[in-house]
CSV table of C-alpha atoms and ligand atoms in Angstrom, one decimal:
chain,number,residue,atom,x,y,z
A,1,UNK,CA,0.0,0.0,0.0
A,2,UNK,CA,1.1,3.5,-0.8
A,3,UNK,CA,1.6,6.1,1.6
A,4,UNK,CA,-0.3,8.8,1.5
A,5,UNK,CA,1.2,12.4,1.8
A,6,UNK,CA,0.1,15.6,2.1
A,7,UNK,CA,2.4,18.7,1.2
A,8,UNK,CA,1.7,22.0,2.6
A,9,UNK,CA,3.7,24.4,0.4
A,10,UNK,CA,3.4,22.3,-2.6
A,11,UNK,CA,4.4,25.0,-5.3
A,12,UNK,CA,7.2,26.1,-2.9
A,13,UNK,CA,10.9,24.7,-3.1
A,14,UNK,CA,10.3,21.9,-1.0
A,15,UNK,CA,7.1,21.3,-2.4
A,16,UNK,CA,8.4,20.5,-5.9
A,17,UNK,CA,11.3,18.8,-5.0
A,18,UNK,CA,8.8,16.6,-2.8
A,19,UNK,CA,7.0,15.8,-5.7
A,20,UNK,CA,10.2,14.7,-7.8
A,21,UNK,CA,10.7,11.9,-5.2
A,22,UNK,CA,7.1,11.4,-5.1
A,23,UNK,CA,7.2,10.5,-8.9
A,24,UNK,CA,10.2,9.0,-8.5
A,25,UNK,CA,8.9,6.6,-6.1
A,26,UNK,CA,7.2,4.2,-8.0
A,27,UNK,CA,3.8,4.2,-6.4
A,28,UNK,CA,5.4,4.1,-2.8
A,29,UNK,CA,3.5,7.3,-2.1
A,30,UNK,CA,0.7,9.0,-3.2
A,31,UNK,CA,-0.7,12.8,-3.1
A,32,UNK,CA,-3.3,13.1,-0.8
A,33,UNK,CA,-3.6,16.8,-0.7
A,34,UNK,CA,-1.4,19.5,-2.4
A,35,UNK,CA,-2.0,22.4,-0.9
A,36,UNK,CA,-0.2,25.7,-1.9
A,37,UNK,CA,-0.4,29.8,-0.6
A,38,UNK,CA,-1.2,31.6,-4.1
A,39,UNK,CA,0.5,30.2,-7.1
A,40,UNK,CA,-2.4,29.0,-8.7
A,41,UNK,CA,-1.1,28.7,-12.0
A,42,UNK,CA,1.7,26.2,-10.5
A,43,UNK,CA,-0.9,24.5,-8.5
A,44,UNK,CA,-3.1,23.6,-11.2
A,45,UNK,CA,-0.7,22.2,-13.2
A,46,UNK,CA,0.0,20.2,-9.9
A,47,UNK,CA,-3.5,18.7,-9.9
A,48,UNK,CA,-2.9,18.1,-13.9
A,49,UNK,CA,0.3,15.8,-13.0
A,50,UNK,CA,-0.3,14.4,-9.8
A,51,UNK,CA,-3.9,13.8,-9.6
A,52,UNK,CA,-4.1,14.7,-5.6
A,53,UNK,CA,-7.2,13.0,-3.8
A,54,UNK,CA,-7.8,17.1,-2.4
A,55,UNK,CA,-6.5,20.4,-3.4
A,56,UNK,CA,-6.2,24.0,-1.4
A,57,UNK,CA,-5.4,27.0,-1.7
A,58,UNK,CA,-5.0,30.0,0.8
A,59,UNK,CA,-5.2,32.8,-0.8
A,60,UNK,CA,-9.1,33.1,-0.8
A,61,UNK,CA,-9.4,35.3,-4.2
A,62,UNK,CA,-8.4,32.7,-5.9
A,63,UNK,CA,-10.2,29.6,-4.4
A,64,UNK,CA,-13.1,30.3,-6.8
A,65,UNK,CA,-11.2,29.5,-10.0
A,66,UNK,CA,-9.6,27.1,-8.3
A,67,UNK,CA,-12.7,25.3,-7.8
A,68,UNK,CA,-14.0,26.0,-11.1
A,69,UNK,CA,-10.6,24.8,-12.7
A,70,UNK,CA,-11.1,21.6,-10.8
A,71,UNK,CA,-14.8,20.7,-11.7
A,72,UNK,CA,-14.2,21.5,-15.4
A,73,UNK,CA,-10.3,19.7,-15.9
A,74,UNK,CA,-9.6,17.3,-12.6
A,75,UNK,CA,-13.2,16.1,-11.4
A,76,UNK,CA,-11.8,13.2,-9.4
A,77,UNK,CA,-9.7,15.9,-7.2
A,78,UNK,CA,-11.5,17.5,-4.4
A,79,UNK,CA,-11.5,21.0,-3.7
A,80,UNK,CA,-11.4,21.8,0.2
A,81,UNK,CA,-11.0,25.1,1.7
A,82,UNK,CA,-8.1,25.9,3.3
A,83,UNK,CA,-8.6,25.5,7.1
A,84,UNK,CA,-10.3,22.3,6.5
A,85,UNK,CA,-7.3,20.7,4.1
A,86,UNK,CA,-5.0,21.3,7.3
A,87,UNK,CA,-7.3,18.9,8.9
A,88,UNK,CA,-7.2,16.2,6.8
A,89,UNK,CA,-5.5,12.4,7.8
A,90,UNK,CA,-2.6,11.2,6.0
A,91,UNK,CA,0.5,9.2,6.5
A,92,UNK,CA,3.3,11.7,6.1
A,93,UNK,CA,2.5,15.4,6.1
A,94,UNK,CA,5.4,18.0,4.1
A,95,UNK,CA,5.3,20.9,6.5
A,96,UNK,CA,6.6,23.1,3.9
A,97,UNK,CA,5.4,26.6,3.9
A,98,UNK,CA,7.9,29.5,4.4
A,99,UNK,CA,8.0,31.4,7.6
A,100,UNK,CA,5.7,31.7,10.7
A,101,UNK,CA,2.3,31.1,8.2
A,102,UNK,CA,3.9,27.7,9.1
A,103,UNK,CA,3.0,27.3,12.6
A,104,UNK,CA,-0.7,26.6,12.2
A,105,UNK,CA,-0.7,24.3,9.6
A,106,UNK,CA,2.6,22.4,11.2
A,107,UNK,CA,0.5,21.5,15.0
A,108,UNK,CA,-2.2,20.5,12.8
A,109,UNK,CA,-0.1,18.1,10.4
A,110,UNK,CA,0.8,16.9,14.0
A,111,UNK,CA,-2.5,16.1,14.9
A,112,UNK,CA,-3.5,14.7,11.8
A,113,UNK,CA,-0.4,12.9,10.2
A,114,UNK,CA,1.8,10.1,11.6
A,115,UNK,CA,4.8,11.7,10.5
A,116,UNK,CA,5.4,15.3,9.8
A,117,UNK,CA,8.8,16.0,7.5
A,118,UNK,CA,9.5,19.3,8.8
A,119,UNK,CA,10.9,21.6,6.5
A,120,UNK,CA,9.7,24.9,8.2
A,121,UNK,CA,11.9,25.7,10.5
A,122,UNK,CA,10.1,29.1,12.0
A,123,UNK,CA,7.8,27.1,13.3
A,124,UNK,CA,9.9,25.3,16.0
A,125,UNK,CA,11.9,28.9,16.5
A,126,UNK,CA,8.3,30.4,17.2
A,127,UNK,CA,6.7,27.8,18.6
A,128,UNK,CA,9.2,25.3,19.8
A,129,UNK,CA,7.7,24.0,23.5
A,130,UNK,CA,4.5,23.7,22.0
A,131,UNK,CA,5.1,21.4,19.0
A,132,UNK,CA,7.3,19.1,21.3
A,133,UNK,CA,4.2,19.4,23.6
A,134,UNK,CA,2.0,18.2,20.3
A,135,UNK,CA,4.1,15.8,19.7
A,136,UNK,CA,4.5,14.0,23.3
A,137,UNK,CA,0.5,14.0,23.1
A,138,UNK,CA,-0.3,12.5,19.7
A,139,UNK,CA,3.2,10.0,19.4
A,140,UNK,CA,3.5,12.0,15.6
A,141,UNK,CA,7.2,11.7,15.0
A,142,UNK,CA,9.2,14.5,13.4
A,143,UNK,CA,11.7,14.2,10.5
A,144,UNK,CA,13.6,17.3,10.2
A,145,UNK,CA,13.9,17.9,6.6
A,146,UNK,CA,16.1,21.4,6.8
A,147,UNK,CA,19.5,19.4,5.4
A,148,UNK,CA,21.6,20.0,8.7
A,149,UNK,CA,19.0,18.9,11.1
A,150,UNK,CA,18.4,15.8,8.4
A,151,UNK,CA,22.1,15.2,8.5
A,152,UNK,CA,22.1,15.4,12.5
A,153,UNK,CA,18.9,12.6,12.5
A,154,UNK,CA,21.3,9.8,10.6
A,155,UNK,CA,24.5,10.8,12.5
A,156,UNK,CA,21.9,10.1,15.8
A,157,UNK,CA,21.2,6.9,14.4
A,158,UNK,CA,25.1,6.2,15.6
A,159,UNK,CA,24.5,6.8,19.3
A,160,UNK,CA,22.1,7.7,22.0
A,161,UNK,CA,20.9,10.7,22.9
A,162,UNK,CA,22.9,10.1,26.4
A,163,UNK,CA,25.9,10.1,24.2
A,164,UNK,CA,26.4,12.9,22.4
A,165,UNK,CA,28.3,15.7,23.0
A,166,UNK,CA,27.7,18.4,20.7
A,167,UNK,CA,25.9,18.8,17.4
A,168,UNK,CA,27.5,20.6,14.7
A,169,UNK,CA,25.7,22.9,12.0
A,170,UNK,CA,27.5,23.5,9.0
A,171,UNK,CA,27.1,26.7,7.0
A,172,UNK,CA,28.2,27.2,3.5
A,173,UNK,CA,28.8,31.0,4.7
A,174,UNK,CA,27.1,32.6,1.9
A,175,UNK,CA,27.8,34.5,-0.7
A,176,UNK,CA,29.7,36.9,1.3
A,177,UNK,CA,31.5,34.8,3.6
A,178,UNK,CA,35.0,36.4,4.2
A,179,UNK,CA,33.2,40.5,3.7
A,180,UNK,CA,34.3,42.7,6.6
A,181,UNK,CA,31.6,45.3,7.4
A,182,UNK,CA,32.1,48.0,5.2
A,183,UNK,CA,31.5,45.6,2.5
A,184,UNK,CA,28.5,44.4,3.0
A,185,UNK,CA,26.8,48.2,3.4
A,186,UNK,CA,27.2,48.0,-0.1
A,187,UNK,CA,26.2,44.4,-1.5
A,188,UNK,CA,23.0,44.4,-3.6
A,189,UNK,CA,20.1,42.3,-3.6
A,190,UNK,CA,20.7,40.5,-6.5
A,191,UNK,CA,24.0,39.6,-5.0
A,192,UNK,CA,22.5,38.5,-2.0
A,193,UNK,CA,20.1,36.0,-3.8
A,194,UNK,CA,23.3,34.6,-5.3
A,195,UNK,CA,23.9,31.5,-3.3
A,196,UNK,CA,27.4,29.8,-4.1
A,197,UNK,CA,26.1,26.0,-3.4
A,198,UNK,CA,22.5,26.0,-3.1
A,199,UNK,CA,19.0,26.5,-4.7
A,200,UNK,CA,16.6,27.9,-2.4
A,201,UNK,CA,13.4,30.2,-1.7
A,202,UNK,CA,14.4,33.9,-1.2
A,203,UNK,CA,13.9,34.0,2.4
A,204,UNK,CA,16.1,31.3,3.1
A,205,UNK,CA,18.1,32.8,0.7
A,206,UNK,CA,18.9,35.8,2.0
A,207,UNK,CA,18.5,34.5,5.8
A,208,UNK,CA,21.6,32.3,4.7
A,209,UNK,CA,23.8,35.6,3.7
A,210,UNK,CA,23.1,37.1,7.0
A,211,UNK,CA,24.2,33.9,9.0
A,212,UNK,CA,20.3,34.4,10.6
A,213,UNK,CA,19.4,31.0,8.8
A,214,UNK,CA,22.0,29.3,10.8
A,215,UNK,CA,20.8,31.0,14.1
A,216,UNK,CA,17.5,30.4,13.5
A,217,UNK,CA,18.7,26.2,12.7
A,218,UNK,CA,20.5,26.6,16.6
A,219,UNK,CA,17.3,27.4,17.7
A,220,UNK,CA,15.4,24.2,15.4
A,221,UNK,CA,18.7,22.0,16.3
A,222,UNK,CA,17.4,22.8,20.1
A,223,UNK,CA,14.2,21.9,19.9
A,224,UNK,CA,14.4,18.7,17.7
A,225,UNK,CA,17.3,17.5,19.5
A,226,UNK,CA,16.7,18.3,22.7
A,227,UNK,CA,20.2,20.0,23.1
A,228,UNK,CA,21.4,22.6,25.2
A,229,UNK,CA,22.2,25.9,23.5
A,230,UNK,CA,26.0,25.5,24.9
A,231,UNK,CA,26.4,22.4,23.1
A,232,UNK,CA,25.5,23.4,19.7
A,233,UNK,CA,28.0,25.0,17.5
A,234,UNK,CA,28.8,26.4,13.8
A,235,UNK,CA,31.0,26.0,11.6
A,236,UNK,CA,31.3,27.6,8.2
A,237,UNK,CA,32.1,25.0,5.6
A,238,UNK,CA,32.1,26.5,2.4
A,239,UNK,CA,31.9,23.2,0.1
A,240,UNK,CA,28.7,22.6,1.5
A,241,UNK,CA,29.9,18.7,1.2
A,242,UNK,CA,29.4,18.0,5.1
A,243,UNK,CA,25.5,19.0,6.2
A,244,UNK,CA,26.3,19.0,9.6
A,245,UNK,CA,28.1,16.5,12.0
A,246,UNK,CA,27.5,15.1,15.6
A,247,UNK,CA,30.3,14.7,18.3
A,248,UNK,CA,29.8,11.7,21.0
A,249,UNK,CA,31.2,11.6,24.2
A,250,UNK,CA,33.2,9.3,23.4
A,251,UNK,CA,35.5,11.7,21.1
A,252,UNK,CA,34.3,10.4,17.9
A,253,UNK,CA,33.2,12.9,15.7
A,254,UNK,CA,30.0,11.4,12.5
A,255,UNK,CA,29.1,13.5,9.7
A,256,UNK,CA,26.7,13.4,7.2
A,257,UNK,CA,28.0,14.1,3.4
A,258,UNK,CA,26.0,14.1,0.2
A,259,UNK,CA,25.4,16.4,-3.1
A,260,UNK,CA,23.8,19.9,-2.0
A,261,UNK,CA,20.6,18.8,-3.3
A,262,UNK,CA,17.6,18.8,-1.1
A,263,UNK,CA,15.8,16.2,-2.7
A,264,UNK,CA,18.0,14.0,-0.7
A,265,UNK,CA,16.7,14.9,2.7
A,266,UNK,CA,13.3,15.0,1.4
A,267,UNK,CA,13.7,11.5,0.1
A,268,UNK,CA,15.3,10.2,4.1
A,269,UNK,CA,12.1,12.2,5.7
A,270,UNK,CA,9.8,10.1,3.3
A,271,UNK,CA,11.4,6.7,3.5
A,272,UNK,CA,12.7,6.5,6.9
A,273,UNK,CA,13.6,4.3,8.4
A,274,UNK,CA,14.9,2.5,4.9
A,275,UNK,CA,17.0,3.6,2.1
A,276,UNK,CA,15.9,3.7,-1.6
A,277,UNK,CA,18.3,2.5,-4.3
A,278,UNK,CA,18.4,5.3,-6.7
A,279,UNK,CA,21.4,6.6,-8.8
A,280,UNK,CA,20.5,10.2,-9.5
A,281,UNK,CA,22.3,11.5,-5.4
A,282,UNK,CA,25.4,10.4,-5.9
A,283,UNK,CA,28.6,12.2,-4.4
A,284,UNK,CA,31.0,12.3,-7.0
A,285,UNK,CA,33.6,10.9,-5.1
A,286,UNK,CA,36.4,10.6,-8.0
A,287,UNK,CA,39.3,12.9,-8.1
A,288,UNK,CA,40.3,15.2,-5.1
A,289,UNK,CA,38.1,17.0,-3.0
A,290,UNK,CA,38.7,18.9,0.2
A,291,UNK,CA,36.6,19.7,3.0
A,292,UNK,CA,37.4,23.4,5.1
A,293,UNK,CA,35.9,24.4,8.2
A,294,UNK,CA,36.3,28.0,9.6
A,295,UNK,CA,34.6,29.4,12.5
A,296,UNK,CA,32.1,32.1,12.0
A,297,UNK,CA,32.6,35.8,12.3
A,298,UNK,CA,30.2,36.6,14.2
A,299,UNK,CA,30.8,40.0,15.3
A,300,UNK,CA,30.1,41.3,11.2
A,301,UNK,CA,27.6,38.7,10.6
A,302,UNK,CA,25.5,39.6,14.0
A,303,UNK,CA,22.5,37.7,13.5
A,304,UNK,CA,23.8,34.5,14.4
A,305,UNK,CA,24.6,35.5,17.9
A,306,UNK,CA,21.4,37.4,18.2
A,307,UNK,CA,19.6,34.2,17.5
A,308,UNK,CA,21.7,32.4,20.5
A,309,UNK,CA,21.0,35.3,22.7
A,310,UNK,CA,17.2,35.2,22.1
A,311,UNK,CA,17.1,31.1,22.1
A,312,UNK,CA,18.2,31.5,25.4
A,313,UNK,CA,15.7,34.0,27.0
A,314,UNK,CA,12.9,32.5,25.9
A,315,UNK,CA,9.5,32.1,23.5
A,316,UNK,CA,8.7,35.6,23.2
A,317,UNK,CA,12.4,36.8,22.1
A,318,UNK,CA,12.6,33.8,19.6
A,319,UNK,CA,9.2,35.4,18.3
A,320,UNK,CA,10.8,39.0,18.4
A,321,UNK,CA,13.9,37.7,16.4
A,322,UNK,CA,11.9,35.3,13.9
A,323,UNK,CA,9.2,38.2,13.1
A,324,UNK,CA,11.7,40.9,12.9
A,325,UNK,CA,13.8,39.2,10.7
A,326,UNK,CA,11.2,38.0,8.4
A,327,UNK,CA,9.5,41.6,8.0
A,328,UNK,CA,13.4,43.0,7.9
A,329,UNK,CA,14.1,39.6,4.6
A,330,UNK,CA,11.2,41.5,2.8
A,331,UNK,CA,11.8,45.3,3.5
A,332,UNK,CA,15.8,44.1,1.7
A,333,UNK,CA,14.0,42.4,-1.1
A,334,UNK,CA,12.6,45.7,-2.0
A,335,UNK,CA,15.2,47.5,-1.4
A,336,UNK,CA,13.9,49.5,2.0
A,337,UNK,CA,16.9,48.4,4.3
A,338,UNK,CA,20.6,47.3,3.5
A,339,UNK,CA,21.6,44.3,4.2
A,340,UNK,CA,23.6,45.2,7.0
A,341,UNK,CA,20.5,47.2,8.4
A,342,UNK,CA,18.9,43.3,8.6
A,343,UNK,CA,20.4,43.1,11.9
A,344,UNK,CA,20.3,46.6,13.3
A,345,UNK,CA,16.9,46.5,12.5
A,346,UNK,CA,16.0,43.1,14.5
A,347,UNK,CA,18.2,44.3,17.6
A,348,UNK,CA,16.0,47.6,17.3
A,349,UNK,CA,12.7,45.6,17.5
A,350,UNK,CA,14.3,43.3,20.6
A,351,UNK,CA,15.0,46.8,22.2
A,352,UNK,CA,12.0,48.6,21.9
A,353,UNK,CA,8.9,45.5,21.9
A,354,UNK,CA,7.7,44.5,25.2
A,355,UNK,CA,5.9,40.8,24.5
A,356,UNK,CA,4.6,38.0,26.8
A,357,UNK,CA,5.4,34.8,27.5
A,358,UNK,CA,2.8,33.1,25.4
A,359,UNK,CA,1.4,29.6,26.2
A,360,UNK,CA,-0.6,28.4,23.6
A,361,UNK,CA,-0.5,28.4,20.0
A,362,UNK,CA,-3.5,31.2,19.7
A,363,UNK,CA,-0.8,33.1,21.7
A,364,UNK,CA,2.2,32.7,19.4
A,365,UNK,CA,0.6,33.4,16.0
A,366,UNK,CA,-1.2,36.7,18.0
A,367,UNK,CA,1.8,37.7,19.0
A,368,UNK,CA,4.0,37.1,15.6
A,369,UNK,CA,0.9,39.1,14.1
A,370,UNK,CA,2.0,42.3,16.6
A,371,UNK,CA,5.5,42.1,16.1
A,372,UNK,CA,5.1,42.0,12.7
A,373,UNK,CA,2.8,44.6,12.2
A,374,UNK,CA,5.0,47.2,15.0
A,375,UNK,CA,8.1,45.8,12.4
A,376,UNK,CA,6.2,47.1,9.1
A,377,UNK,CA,5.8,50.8,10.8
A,378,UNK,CA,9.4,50.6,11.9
A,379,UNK,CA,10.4,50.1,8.4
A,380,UNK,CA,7.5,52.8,7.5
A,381,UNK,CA,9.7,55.4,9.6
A,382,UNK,CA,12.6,54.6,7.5
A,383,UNK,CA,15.7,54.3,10.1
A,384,UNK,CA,17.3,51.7,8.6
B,1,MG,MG1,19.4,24.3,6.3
């Protein structure tokens, strides 16, 4: 029997590469929903390919076409709207949409899958005790799909959690690892979106130039892992070859290599705990290839020890740091802030936001709502 699978984000990154393996799985798996934010165009020719059991979209202007594209081209696809699609059962839910819109939809794939492949990672930094919580109630396991976190689950697979030592998260650095200061005032956005060894969304994108992706990983490596802050470290490795290693107790030190392709963790989260044969992953292991590791700089590239800092104190920084930066991603991407005002402008909002601890879910996303919006006028008022 095939395993049913649900992606939330399907016209996302993650979403298509999901749907590679999917296709690639010879009938393995099979698309229970696709559910995607806007792109309908994408989406329909989704349902064309794929032939989901349910499709959803969240944008609400566009449900209506959606529906009508269904009944005349895909009648065997249901439409559902969108808070109802979060609710349906399946085997493995794709918890794939970008940023905090994530947190909803990821305690509900929790609730209603029996694995969720976790590729959002704001979720946990926002919301972190209260998916763990989720989880401990409904025994829904978590397969970290980000590629560190995915390398850090089969290096775990080594030892027990007793054993270990540290986890550490690579980072390719960027595309301006090595810039002092001065430099970056003066990078560009198109420059920024230039990453040297992989193909992602923007926001990852650019959180990946400002270090901020790695933070905000310490912060998901926490939370999966159940890892003190102390004992989780970065190190820049340019190659990208190494996706992030695991030190034991004993002194021996596991890493995870593979091509920079994120297909491959995808594929792990879907199959665990066995291993597909495929050829189309392999490392191309002939000739000479070296590996370096540097440490980060992390006075120029600030954002990394902000995220540490605000891991530490608690939910309501994490939800400070995660909503700054994701209004502070967009204001760069049209061209209102530098990109060396991205972590000015998120210490600003930690300095000047007063937020509560929140408890419950209807807490978090209320609160990421406010900082948000009091991060939007900030950019309105143009200090950065
Ligand atoms: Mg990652």
């Amino acid at each position: 029997m095939s395993k049913s699978i649900n992606i939330l984000g399907s016209t996302g990154s993650i979403g298509t590469s999901t749907l590679k393996i999917i296709q690639n799985s010879e009938s393995a798996f099979s698309v229970n929903l696709l559910l995607a934010g806007g792109n309908l165009e994408k989406l329909k020719k989704q349902v064309q390919e794929f032939n989901p059991r349910f499709v959803s979209i969240h944008d609400p202007a566009k449900a209506t076409e959606l529906r009508h594209f269904i009944r005349e081209t895909a009648p065997e696809t249901e439409f559902v709207p969108f808070e109802e699609a979060l609710k349906l059962d399946c085997d493995i839910a794709v918890s794939a949409i970008v940023g905090t819109a994530g947190l909803l939809p990821t305690i509900h794939a929790i609730r209603h899958a029996k694995r969720v492949a976790l590729a959002n990672k704001e979720s946990l930094v926002a919301g972190g005790d209260l998916i763990r919580q989720e989880c401990a109630e409904t025994g829904t396991e978590i397969i970290p799909v980000d590629s560190e976190h995915n390398a850090i689950h089969q290096c775990l697979r080594a030892g027990e959690p007793k054993e270990i030592e540290s986890l550490i998260l690579t980072a390719s650095g960027g595309p301006f690892f090595g810039l002092t200061h001065e430099q970056l005032e003066s990078v560009t956005i198109n420059e920024a979106l230039n990453h040297p060894t992989w193909s992602m969304g923007s926001k990852v994108t650019i959180d990946s130039a400002t270090l901020m992706n790695k933070g905000l990983e310490v912060i998901e490596a926490h939370f999966l892992f159940r890892v003190p802050y102390s004992r989780i470290h970065v190190k820049i490795h340019p190659q990208s070859v190494v996706h992030s290693m695991v030190e034991f107790r004993d002194g021996s030190i596991l890493a995870q290599i593979g091509i920079a392709d994120m297909q491959l963790p995808i594929q792990y989260a879907l199959y665990y705990p066995g291993r597909p044969e495929n050829q189309i992953f392999r490392f191309p292991l002939e000739g000479s290839f070296s590996l370096d590791f540097h440490d980060p700089d992390r006075v120029t590239f600030r954002c990394l020890d902000l995220a540490y800092r605000c891991g530490e104190a608690g939910a309501a920084e994490r939800i400070v740091l995660n909503g700054a930066n994701e209004v502070a991603v967009q204001a760069f991407l049209k061209g209102r802030i530098s990109f060396a005002g991205i972590p000015a402008f998120i210490e600003h909002m930690l300095n000047i936001i007063d937020v509560p601890h929140p408890t419950t879910v209807a807490e978090v996303v209320e609160l990421d709502r406010r900082v948000k919006k009091q991060a939007e006028l900030e950019v309105e008022r143009g200090h950065f």
